Tab-separated table of C-alpha atoms and ligand atoms in Angstrom:
chain	number	residue	atom	x	y	z
A	1	UNK	CA	-3.256	3.929	41.808
A	2	UNK	CA	-1.732	0.515	42.070
A	3	UNK	CA	0.658	1.237	39.212
A	4	UNK	CA	1.678	4.511	40.813
A	5	UNK	CA	1.377	6.329	37.489
A	6	UNK	CA	-1.199	7.052	34.799
A	7	UNK	CA	-1.982	3.883	32.835
A	8	UNK	CA	-3.428	3.518	29.324
A	9	UNK	CA	-7.158	3.883	29.218
A	10	UNK	CA	-8.992	0.607	28.577
A	11	UNK	CA	-12.601	-0.361	27.993
A	12	UNK	CA	-13.065	-1.387	31.647
A	13	UNK	CA	-12.231	2.179	32.697
A	14	UNK	CA	-15.153	3.605	30.745
A	15	UNK	CA	-18.113	5.159	32.470
A	16	UNK	CA	-21.415	4.114	30.981
A	17	UNK	CA	-22.755	7.457	29.822
A	18	UNK	CA	-26.393	8.230	29.181
A	19	UNK	CA	-27.301	8.407	25.481
A	20	UNK	CA	-28.203	12.092	25.721
A	21	UNK	CA	-24.544	13.018	26.133
A	22	UNK	CA	-22.457	13.720	23.040
A	23	UNK	CA	-21.157	10.434	21.688
A	24	UNK	CA	-17.519	11.381	22.018
A	25	UNK	CA	-17.819	11.444	25.806
A	26	UNK	CA	-18.557	7.750	25.586
A	27	UNK	CA	-15.116	6.943	24.246
A	28	UNK	CA	-11.821	6.546	26.068
A	29	UNK	CA	-9.800	9.750	26.287
A	30	UNK	CA	-6.958	8.499	24.094
A	31	UNK	CA	-9.179	7.311	21.251
A	32	UNK	CA	-11.459	10.314	21.328
A	33	UNK	CA	-8.646	12.831	21.345
A	34	UNK	CA	-6.730	11.142	18.548
A	35	UNK	CA	-9.897	10.820	16.482
A	36	UNK	CA	-10.837	13.601	14.102
A	37	UNK	CA	-13.885	12.830	11.982
A	38	UNK	CA	-12.734	15.094	9.138
A	39	UNK	CA	-9.648	12.941	8.645
A	40	UNK	CA	-11.551	9.698	8.016
A	41	UNK	CA	-10.567	8.670	4.505
A	42	UNK	CA	-13.010	7.474	1.870
A	43	UNK	CA	-10.537	4.598	1.280
A	44	UNK	CA	-10.631	1.631	3.658
A	45	UNK	CA	-6.878	1.178	3.166
A	46	UNK	CA	-6.387	4.491	5.015
A	47	UNK	CA	-8.572	3.514	7.955
A	48	UNK	CA	-7.596	1.223	10.817
A	49	UNK	CA	-10.542	-1.124	11.213
A	50	UNK	CA	-10.385	-3.762	13.931
A	51	UNK	CA	-13.075	-6.302	14.782
A	52	UNK	CA	-14.184	-3.944	17.556
A	53	UNK	CA	-17.307	-2.589	15.900
A	54	UNK	CA	-19.068	0.051	18.024
A	55	UNK	CA	-21.805	0.523	15.421
A	56	UNK	CA	-23.028	-3.013	14.809
A	57	UNK	CA	-26.650	-1.890	15.051
A	58	UNK	CA	-26.073	0.295	11.981
A	59	UNK	CA	-23.670	-1.885	10.027
A	60	UNK	CA	-25.874	-4.983	10.366
A	61	UNK	CA	-28.768	-3.053	8.851
A	62	UNK	CA	-26.543	-1.689	6.053
A	63	UNK	CA	-25.250	-5.147	5.233
A	64	UNK	CA	-28.764	-6.559	4.998
A	65	UNK	CA	-29.793	-3.739	2.662
A	66	UNK	CA	-26.587	-4.134	0.605
A	67	UNK	CA	-27.152	-7.862	0.261
A	68	UNK	CA	-30.733	-7.324	-0.847
A	69	UNK	CA	-29.490	-4.962	-3.569
A	70	UNK	CA	-26.891	-7.559	-4.523
A	71	UNK	CA	-29.605	-10.220	-4.876
A	72	UNK	CA	-31.444	-7.812	-7.168
A	73	UNK	CA	-28.216	-7.122	-9.070
A	74	UNK	CA	-28.387	-3.446	-8.219
A	75	UNK	CA	-24.684	-2.805	-7.861
A	76	UNK	CA	-24.508	0.927	-7.158
A	77	UNK	CA	-26.610	1.096	-3.955
A	78	UNK	CA	-25.159	-2.272	-2.890
A	79	UNK	CA	-21.628	-0.855	-2.932
A	80	UNK	CA	-22.796	2.390	-1.309
A	81	UNK	CA	-24.253	0.537	1.697
A	82	UNK	CA	-21.195	-1.696	2.001
A	83	UNK	CA	-18.921	1.342	1.922
A	84	UNK	CA	-21.038	3.090	4.551
A	85	UNK	CA	-20.908	0.013	6.807
A	86	UNK	CA	-17.159	-0.068	6.380
A	87	UNK	CA	-16.792	3.606	7.386
A	88	UNK	CA	-18.840	3.117	10.577
A	89	UNK	CA	-16.783	0.044	11.495
A	90	UNK	CA	-13.621	2.134	11.938
A	91	UNK	CA	-15.156	4.622	14.374
A	92	UNK	CA	-13.957	4.447	18.008
A	93	UNK	CA	-17.391	5.554	19.231
A	94	UNK	CA	-21.062	4.693	18.773
A	95	UNK	CA	-23.209	6.976	16.641
A	96	UNK	CA	-26.042	8.292	18.832
A	97	UNK	CA	-27.241	11.328	16.930
A	98	UNK	CA	-26.976	12.788	13.440
A	99	UNK	CA	-24.383	15.367	14.524
A	100	UNK	CA	-21.925	12.513	15.085
A	101	UNK	CA	-21.765	11.980	11.315
A	102	UNK	CA	-20.165	15.334	10.643
A	103	UNK	CA	-16.995	15.064	8.583
A	104	UNK	CA	-17.460	11.346	7.806
A	105	UNK	CA	-17.314	10.225	4.143
A	106	UNK	CA	-19.692	7.925	2.208
A	107	UNK	CA	-22.776	8.577	4.369
A	108	UNK	CA	-25.034	10.516	2.002
A	109	UNK	CA	-28.737	10.544	1.106
A	110	UNK	CA	-30.481	7.221	1.536
A	111	UNK	CA	-27.883	6.093	4.056
A	112	UNK	CA	-28.464	9.086	6.324
A	113	UNK	CA	-32.166	8.240	6.447
A	114	UNK	CA	-31.419	4.721	7.635
A	115	UNK	CA	-29.047	6.034	10.304
A	116	UNK	CA	-31.608	8.603	11.419
A	117	UNK	CA	-34.296	5.975	11.837
A	118	UNK	CA	-32.008	3.708	13.854
A	119	UNK	CA	-30.942	6.531	16.180
A	120	UNK	CA	-34.588	7.431	16.748
A	121	UNK	CA	-36.379	4.064	16.680
A	122	UNK	CA	-33.556	1.711	17.600
A	123	UNK	CA	-33.978	-0.274	14.368
A	124	UNK	CA	-34.391	0.089	10.619
A	125	UNK	CA	-37.856	-0.684	9.239
A	126	UNK	CA	-36.346	-1.123	5.785
A	127	UNK	CA	-33.898	-3.758	7.004
A	128	UNK	CA	-36.728	-5.480	8.881
A	129	UNK	CA	-38.827	-5.560	5.710
A	130	UNK	CA	-35.944	-7.106	3.777
A	131	UNK	CA	-35.543	-9.840	6.388
A	132	UNK	CA	-39.149	-10.935	5.845
A	133	UNK	CA	-38.974	-10.583	2.052
A	134	UNK	CA	-39.586	-13.913	0.324
A	135	UNK	CA	-36.985	-13.444	-2.382
A	136	UNK	CA	-34.322	-12.331	0.111
A	137	UNK	CA	-35.013	-15.293	2.400
A	138	UNK	CA	-34.840	-17.804	-0.457
A	139	UNK	CA	-31.644	-16.315	-1.893
A	140	UNK	CA	-30.070	-16.423	1.591
A	141	UNK	CA	-30.857	-20.123	1.816
A	142	UNK	CA	-29.731	-20.924	-1.735
A	143	UNK	CA	-26.359	-19.135	-1.533
A	144	UNK	CA	-25.652	-20.868	1.773
A	145	UNK	CA	-25.019	-24.007	-0.315
A	146	UNK	CA	-21.394	-24.365	-1.446
A	147	UNK	CA	-21.311	-23.933	-5.239
A	148	UNK	CA	-24.497	-21.882	-5.454
A	149	UNK	CA	-24.200	-18.231	-6.419
A	150	UNK	CA	-26.539	-15.555	-7.633
A	151	UNK	CA	-27.114	-17.137	-11.058
A	152	UNK	CA	-28.276	-20.472	-9.695
A	153	UNK	CA	-30.348	-18.803	-6.955
A	154	UNK	CA	-32.080	-16.706	-9.582
A	155	UNK	CA	-32.845	-19.813	-11.646
A	156	UNK	CA	-34.181	-21.781	-8.690
A	157	UNK	CA	-36.300	-18.856	-7.547
A	158	UNK	CA	-37.775	-18.449	-11.026
A	159	UNK	CA	-38.547	-22.190	-11.079
A	160	UNK	CA	-40.692	-21.573	-8.015
A	161	UNK	CA	-38.415	-23.033	-5.346
A	162	UNK	CA	-38.351	-21.210	-2.012
A	163	UNK	CA	-36.607	-23.577	0.409
A	164	UNK	CA	-33.743	-26.068	0.045
A	165	UNK	CA	-35.984	-29.093	0.659
A	166	UNK	CA	-37.877	-28.220	-2.533
A	167	UNK	CA	-34.644	-28.036	-4.513
A	168	UNK	CA	-33.439	-31.339	-3.105
A	169	UNK	CA	-36.763	-33.030	-3.862
A	170	UNK	CA	-36.561	-32.184	-7.580
A	171	UNK	CA	-34.684	-35.148	-9.029
A	172	UNK	CA	-34.638	-33.705	-12.557
A	173	UNK	CA	-32.455	-30.752	-11.529
A	174	UNK	CA	-28.925	-30.935	-12.813
A	175	UNK	CA	-26.557	-30.054	-9.969
A	176	UNK	CA	-22.848	-29.377	-10.425
A	177	UNK	CA	-20.316	-31.586	-8.618
A	178	UNK	CA	-19.656	-28.644	-6.309
A	179	UNK	CA	-23.352	-28.210	-5.479
A	180	UNK	CA	-23.768	-31.931	-4.832
A	181	UNK	CA	-20.946	-31.716	-2.303
A	182	UNK	CA	-22.565	-28.570	-0.955
A	183	UNK	CA	-25.798	-30.421	-0.188
A	184	UNK	CA	-24.022	-33.545	1.059
A	185	UNK	CA	-22.008	-31.644	3.696
A	186	UNK	CA	-24.486	-28.817	4.164
A	187	UNK	CA	-24.898	-28.935	7.955
A	188	UNK	CA	-21.161	-28.993	8.618
A	189	UNK	CA	-20.334	-26.263	6.124
A	190	UNK	CA	-23.124	-23.908	7.181
A	191	UNK	CA	-22.065	-24.153	10.837
A	192	UNK	CA	-18.852	-22.233	10.070
A	193	UNK	CA	-15.251	-22.870	11.068
A	194	UNK	CA	-13.938	-22.023	14.535
A	195	UNK	CA	-10.427	-20.738	15.214
A	196	UNK	CA	-9.570	-24.065	16.878
A	197	UNK	CA	-10.725	-25.961	13.790
A	198	UNK	CA	-8.746	-23.610	11.556
A	199	UNK	CA	-5.627	-24.281	13.649
A	200	UNK	CA	-6.197	-28.031	13.388
A	201	UNK	CA	-6.565	-27.754	9.595
A	202	UNK	CA	-3.444	-25.601	9.513
A	203	UNK	CA	-1.392	-28.422	11.067
A	204	UNK	CA	-2.709	-30.892	8.482
A	205	UNK	CA	-1.932	-28.549	5.586
A	206	UNK	CA	1.575	-27.678	6.810
A	207	UNK	CA	2.342	-31.314	7.465
A	208	UNK	CA	1.246	-32.401	3.999
A	209	UNK	CA	2.935	-29.556	2.119
A	210	UNK	CA	6.257	-29.933	3.962
A	211	UNK	CA	6.326	-33.655	3.234
A	212	UNK	CA	7.033	-32.675	-0.363
A	213	UNK	CA	8.495	-29.181	0.037
A	214	UNK	CA	10.416	-28.986	3.330
A	215	UNK	CA	11.231	-25.288	2.995
A	216	UNK	CA	7.692	-24.265	2.010
A	217	UNK	CA	6.077	-21.217	3.556
A	218	UNK	CA	2.467	-22.040	4.484
A	219	UNK	CA	0.463	-19.077	5.761
A	220	UNK	CA	-3.109	-18.887	6.901
A	221	UNK	CA	-4.770	-15.931	5.137
A	222	UNK	CA	-8.362	-14.646	4.865
A	223	UNK	CA	-10.449	-13.809	7.897
A	224	UNK	CA	-8.412	-15.894	10.352
A	225	UNK	CA	-5.272	-13.872	9.592
A	226	UNK	CA	-7.315	-10.761	10.408
A	227	UNK	CA	-8.095	-12.228	13.825
A	228	UNK	CA	-11.621	-13.478	13.180
A	229	UNK	CA	-12.828	-16.165	15.582
A	230	UNK	CA	-15.114	-17.791	13.009
A	231	UNK	CA	-15.016	-18.133	9.226
A	232	UNK	CA	-16.785	-19.793	6.333
A	233	UNK	CA	-13.589	-21.469	5.145
A	234	UNK	CA	-9.859	-21.606	5.882
A	235	UNK	CA	-7.572	-19.963	3.330
A	236	UNK	CA	-3.900	-20.859	2.856
A	237	UNK	CA	-1.119	-19.374	0.797
A	238	UNK	CA	1.770	-21.643	-0.121
A	239	UNK	CA	5.120	-20.657	-1.588
A	240	UNK	CA	8.724	-21.747	-1.557
A	241	UNK	CA	12.020	-19.937	-2.133
A	242	UNK	CA	13.247	-22.982	-4.036
A	243	UNK	CA	13.071	-23.475	-7.781
A	244	UNK	CA	9.816	-24.134	-9.579
A	245	UNK	CA	8.927	-27.250	-7.573
A	246	UNK	CA	5.907	-25.482	-6.124
A	247	UNK	CA	3.972	-26.352	-9.274
A	248	UNK	CA	3.918	-30.014	-8.313
A	249	UNK	CA	3.216	-29.705	-4.609
A	250	UNK	CA	-0.546	-29.234	-4.801
A	251	UNK	CA	-0.954	-32.384	-6.904
A	252	UNK	CA	1.120	-34.328	-4.410
A	253	UNK	CA	-0.824	-33.015	-1.421
A	254	UNK	CA	-4.101	-33.932	-3.097
A	255	UNK	CA	-2.869	-37.461	-3.826
A	256	UNK	CA	-1.721	-37.862	-0.228
A	257	UNK	CA	-5.037	-36.697	1.214
A	258	UNK	CA	-6.936	-38.927	-1.206
A	259	UNK	CA	-4.951	-41.934	0.043
A	260	UNK	CA	-5.624	-40.874	3.654
A	261	UNK	CA	-9.329	-40.497	2.899
A	262	UNK	CA	-9.297	-36.863	3.986
A	263	UNK	CA	-10.499	-35.281	0.751
A	264	UNK	CA	-14.288	-35.078	0.575
A	265	UNK	CA	-14.271	-32.780	-2.459
A	266	UNK	CA	-11.727	-30.848	-4.503
A	267	UNK	CA	-11.466	-28.698	-7.562
A	268	UNK	CA	-7.918	-28.053	-8.727
A	269	UNK	CA	-7.506	-24.968	-10.890
A	270	UNK	CA	-4.213	-24.771	-12.765
A	271	UNK	CA	-2.258	-21.543	-12.850
A	272	UNK	CA	-2.790	-19.147	-15.741
A	273	UNK	CA	0.204	-17.014	-14.759
A	274	UNK	CA	1.743	-17.052	-18.234
A	275	UNK	CA	-1.386	-15.297	-19.539
A	276	UNK	CA	-1.089	-12.531	-16.951
A	277	UNK	CA	0.439	-9.295	-18.170
A	278	UNK	CA	-0.348	-5.958	-16.533
A	279	UNK	CA	-2.227	-6.028	-13.229
A	280	UNK	CA	-5.935	-6.399	-13.758
A	281	UNK	CA	-8.029	-3.238	-13.925
A	282	UNK	CA	-11.009	-4.922	-12.347
A	283	UNK	CA	-11.592	-4.239	-8.669
A	284	UNK	CA	-13.002	-7.709	-7.932
A	285	UNK	CA	-11.005	-9.800	-10.393
A	286	UNK	CA	-9.898	-13.398	-10.028
A	287	UNK	CA	-6.196	-14.063	-9.904
A	288	UNK	CA	-4.009	-16.418	-11.934
A	289	UNK	CA	-2.571	-18.609	-9.179
A	290	UNK	CA	-2.825	-22.368	-9.117
A	291	UNK	CA	-5.395	-23.165	-6.443
A	292	UNK	CA	-7.485	-25.873	-4.919
A	293	UNK	CA	-10.978	-25.412	-3.525
A	294	UNK	CA	-11.492	-28.366	-1.211
A	295	UNK	CA	-13.639	-29.871	1.494
A	296	UNK	CA	-11.465	-31.598	4.059
A	297	UNK	CA	-12.499	-34.237	6.552
A	298	UNK	CA	-11.370	-32.984	9.946
A	299	UNK	CA	-11.358	-35.702	12.578
A	300	UNK	CA	-12.376	-34.502	15.997
A	301	UNK	CA	-11.530	-35.868	19.423
A	302	UNK	CA	-14.967	-35.048	20.763
A	303	UNK	CA	-18.047	-34.444	18.681
A	304	UNK	CA	-20.141	-31.383	19.477
A	305	UNK	CA	-22.521	-31.832	22.399
A	306	UNK	CA	-25.648	-33.424	20.995
A	307	UNK	CA	-28.952	-33.137	22.791
A	308	UNK	CA	-30.173	-36.288	24.499
A	309	UNK	CA	-33.163	-36.941	22.246
A	310	UNK	CA	-31.029	-37.463	19.125
A	311	UNK	CA	-28.844	-40.050	20.846
A	312	UNK	CA	-31.389	-42.827	20.252
A	313	UNK	CA	-30.919	-42.645	16.488
A	314	UNK	CA	-27.169	-42.328	16.736
A	315	UNK	CA	-27.090	-45.528	18.807
A	316	UNK	CA	-27.743	-47.442	15.630
A	317	UNK	CA	-25.885	-45.226	13.213
A	318	UNK	CA	-22.150	-44.789	13.474
A	319	UNK	CA	-21.249	-41.752	15.536
A	320	UNK	CA	-19.781	-39.158	13.211
A	321	UNK	CA	-16.433	-38.117	14.611
A	322	UNK	CA	-15.435	-35.683	11.881
A	323	UNK	CA	-16.487	-32.394	10.409
A	324	UNK	CA	-16.388	-31.233	6.790
A	325	UNK	CA	-14.355	-28.024	6.437
A	326	UNK	CA	-13.997	-25.772	3.392
A	327	UNK	CA	-10.339	-25.151	2.620
A	328	UNK	CA	-8.786	-22.973	-0.086
A	329	UNK	CA	-5.154	-23.592	-1.023
A	330	UNK	CA	-3.366	-21.039	-3.183
A	331	UNK	CA	0.154	-21.502	-4.566
A	332	UNK	CA	2.166	-18.439	-5.498
A	333	UNK	CA	5.629	-18.007	-7.011
A	334	UNK	CA	8.048	-16.740	-4.363
A	335	UNK	CA	8.538	-13.309	-6.039
A	336	UNK	CA	4.788	-12.649	-5.903
A	337	UNK	CA	4.276	-13.902	-2.356
A	338	UNK	CA	3.850	-10.466	-0.713
A	339	UNK	CA	1.236	-9.428	-3.277
A	340	UNK	CA	-0.581	-12.733	-2.956
A	341	UNK	CA	-0.564	-12.449	0.840
A	342	UNK	CA	-1.892	-8.895	0.746
A	343	UNK	CA	-4.585	-9.928	-1.751
A	344	UNK	CA	-5.745	-13.035	0.087
A	345	UNK	CA	-5.816	-11.488	3.556
A	346	UNK	CA	-8.776	-9.241	2.723
A	347	UNK	CA	-11.219	-8.024	3.764
A	348	UNK	CA	-12.948	-7.731	0.437
A	349	UNK	CA	-13.781	-4.091	1.109
A	350	UNK	CA	-10.181	-3.412	2.083
A	351	UNK	CA	-8.925	-5.010	-1.151
A	352	UNK	CA	-11.408	-3.120	-3.263
A	353	UNK	CA	-10.343	0.218	-1.796
A	354	UNK	CA	-6.653	-0.647	-1.977
A	355	UNK	CA	-6.966	-1.133	-5.734
A	356	UNK	CA	-9.182	1.906	-6.114
A	357	UNK	CA	-6.632	3.955	-4.164
A	358	UNK	CA	-3.732	2.681	-6.292
A	359	UNK	CA	-5.563	3.560	-9.504
A	360	UNK	CA	-7.028	6.935	-8.580
A	361	UNK	CA	-4.513	8.370	-6.148
A	362	UNK	CA	-1.210	6.903	-7.405
A	363	UNK	CA	-1.717	6.068	-11.105
A	364	UNK	CA	-0.670	2.523	-10.277
A	365	UNK	CA	-2.266	-0.843	-10.966
A	366	UNK	CA	-2.453	-3.400	-8.180
A	367	UNK	CA	-3.627	-6.996	-8.171
A	368	UNK	CA	-2.746	-10.237	-6.337
A	369	UNK	CA	0.449	-10.584	-8.422
A	370	UNK	CA	2.090	-7.211	-8.832
A	371	UNK	CA	2.055	-3.435	-8.617
A	372	UNK	CA	2.642	-1.460	-11.799
A	373	UNK	CA	3.580	2.210	-11.812
A	374	UNK	CA	2.001	3.667	-14.947
A	375	UNK	CA	3.991	6.912	-14.749
A	376	UNK	CA	7.393	5.248	-14.452
A	377	UNK	CA	6.263	2.226	-16.494
A	378	UNK	CA	7.838	-0.241	-14.098
A	379	UNK	CA	6.761	-3.120	-11.890
A	380	UNK	CA	7.496	-2.457	-8.219
A	381	UNK	CA	9.041	-5.446	-6.484
A	382	UNK	CA	8.148	-6.249	-2.876
A	383	UNK	CA	9.299	-8.866	-0.409
A	384	UNK	CA	6.788	-7.946	2.282
A	385	UNK	CA	3.386	-6.330	2.703
A	386	UNK	CA	5.120	-3.389	4.411
A	387	UNK	CA	7.022	-2.676	1.188
A	388	UNK	CA	3.799	-2.670	-0.847
A	389	UNK	CA	2.183	-0.156	1.508
A	390	UNK	CA	5.353	1.942	1.211
A	391	UNK	CA	5.269	1.791	-2.613
A	392	UNK	CA	1.697	3.080	-2.426
A	393	UNK	CA	2.627	5.810	0.049
A	394	UNK	CA	0.303	4.335	2.664
A	395	UNK	CA	0.844	3.878	6.389
A	396	UNK	CA	1.153	0.185	7.141
A	397	UNK	CA	-1.969	-1.530	8.440
A	398	UNK	CA	-1.612	-4.783	10.361
A	399	UNK	CA	-3.863	-7.640	9.172
A	400	UNK	CA	-6.199	-7.167	12.165
A	401	UNK	CA	-6.622	-3.524	11.136
A	402	UNK	CA	-7.950	-4.547	7.711
A	403	UNK	CA	-11.404	-5.658	8.877
A	404	UNK	CA	-13.012	-2.952	6.771
B	501	LIG	P1	-12.843	-15.277	1.742
B	501	LIG	O1	-13.981	-15.285	0.782
B	501	LIG	O2	-12.429	-16.587	2.295
B	501	LIG	O3	-13.207	-14.228	2.885
B	501	LIG	O4	-11.622	-14.644	0.960
B	501	LIG	P2	-12.728	-14.105	4.385
B	501	LIG	O5	-12.375	-12.689	4.575
B	501	LIG	O6	-11.675	-15.123	4.699
B	501	LIG	O7	-14.025	-14.385	5.238
B	501	LIG	P3	-14.748	-15.802	5.528
B	501	LIG	O8	-13.964	-16.893	4.904
B	501	LIG	O9	-16.110	-15.647	4.918
B	501	LIG	O10	-14.817	-15.912	7.003
B	501	LIG	C1	-10.430	-14.233	1.596
B	501	LIG	C2	-9.825	-13.116	0.833
B	501	LIG	O11	-9.210	-13.605	-0.341
B	501	LIG	C3	-9.403	-12.749	-1.416
B	501	LIG	C4	-10.456	-11.749	-1.041
B	501	LIG	O12	-9.908	-10.471	-1.068
B	501	LIG	C5	-10.863	-12.108	0.368
B	501	LIG	O13	-10.838	-10.991	1.200
B	501	LIG	N1	-9.770	-13.550	-2.605
B	501	LIG	C6	-10.727	-14.503	-2.525
B	501	LIG	C7	-9.133	-13.313	-3.777
B	501	LIG	O14	-8.254	-12.441	-3.859
B	501	LIG	N2	-9.468	-14.039	-4.878
B	501	LIG	C8	-10.414	-15.000	-4.842
B	501	LIG	O15	-10.694	-15.653	-5.872
B	501	LIG	C9	-11.067	-15.229	-3.627
B	502	LIG	MN1	-11.928	-17.220	4.214
């Protein structure tokens, strides 16, 4: 009324509707009317998925079940549950009854049963069982250490370890350099990275890179580019339109940070670009870029608010005014920048489906370096992500719509 005309419908305009009503009544007019379940694609790259998840109750359960399958190296149901979670994340409404699933892909068999139980009981007994499962709990703890994956977790579990204290207490265990750093900075790393911390790291990275490459393009990728407010690390993509000087820049940045005492850990992986030929066929393949997996010391103005009872100990000890942050730096040649950016922005599910779509729907091969058209037998050049979507015949999705 104030505007004197109809305005766009927003969340605050919604009426809270009783659960017994059809779910679509619960959604704003514009979203509900533009949403047709039968048009939801099986490919995440054809679905706009923001961080606004109306079906968290379901997707949380699916992700727990998927992870449990992953820990048991049971890939097929793991992927099925992850795909199902991804489909529900794009819906503009909350599932309240089984009829709401009509026309939606990837929600067959076992998955339907889980949904049914949650709509009826409010929770999934299977997911609850997994959460109390000893193996699941131990694997969760083990993989929370930087440098520990499924293989190591498996080994530790078979050795009888269940909690991290037991692993740490065993002095005969041979830990990798990465795992040692993982234990050393465990508390900081497990607490996650906030957007503010990511922005602070971003300044440090840009500053360092541009000291040596003034015209460098430094872009934050990964979850933060998709609008996430918290992440497990901060990912950066570095390139430069100049000649091949970008090969040296990572070494120089590392040396600078070492001198400044900012580098708590790093692993520099040299580029294997000259070995790369056609785009990789694998859906979850590693790329060939030069990269650095690091832990950076981020100095903070004010340390997090500690509770009073710990202040006695910290009277004696030096007050820690920094936080360890996981940072990934990736350097790409300028011609491959758009592909690298698309590949490193994620989400993982989005990337997986993008490659699957390219292969199965377009007879093309996509990876973090290039797009190859198998019919025309040519590489398709792209200066921007928009051009890559266009090559694939896909509507463009903004980074924040790739939270599949
Ligand atoms: P991350 O593992 O950092 O995920 O990889 P994320 O989405 O930023 O989420 P956080 O960090 O857990 O909050 C970022 C993206 O980079 C790609 C993946 O597609 C992933 O989505 N990636 C990662 C690669 O292409 N290659 C790699 O070796 C690693
Ligand atoms: Mn990340």
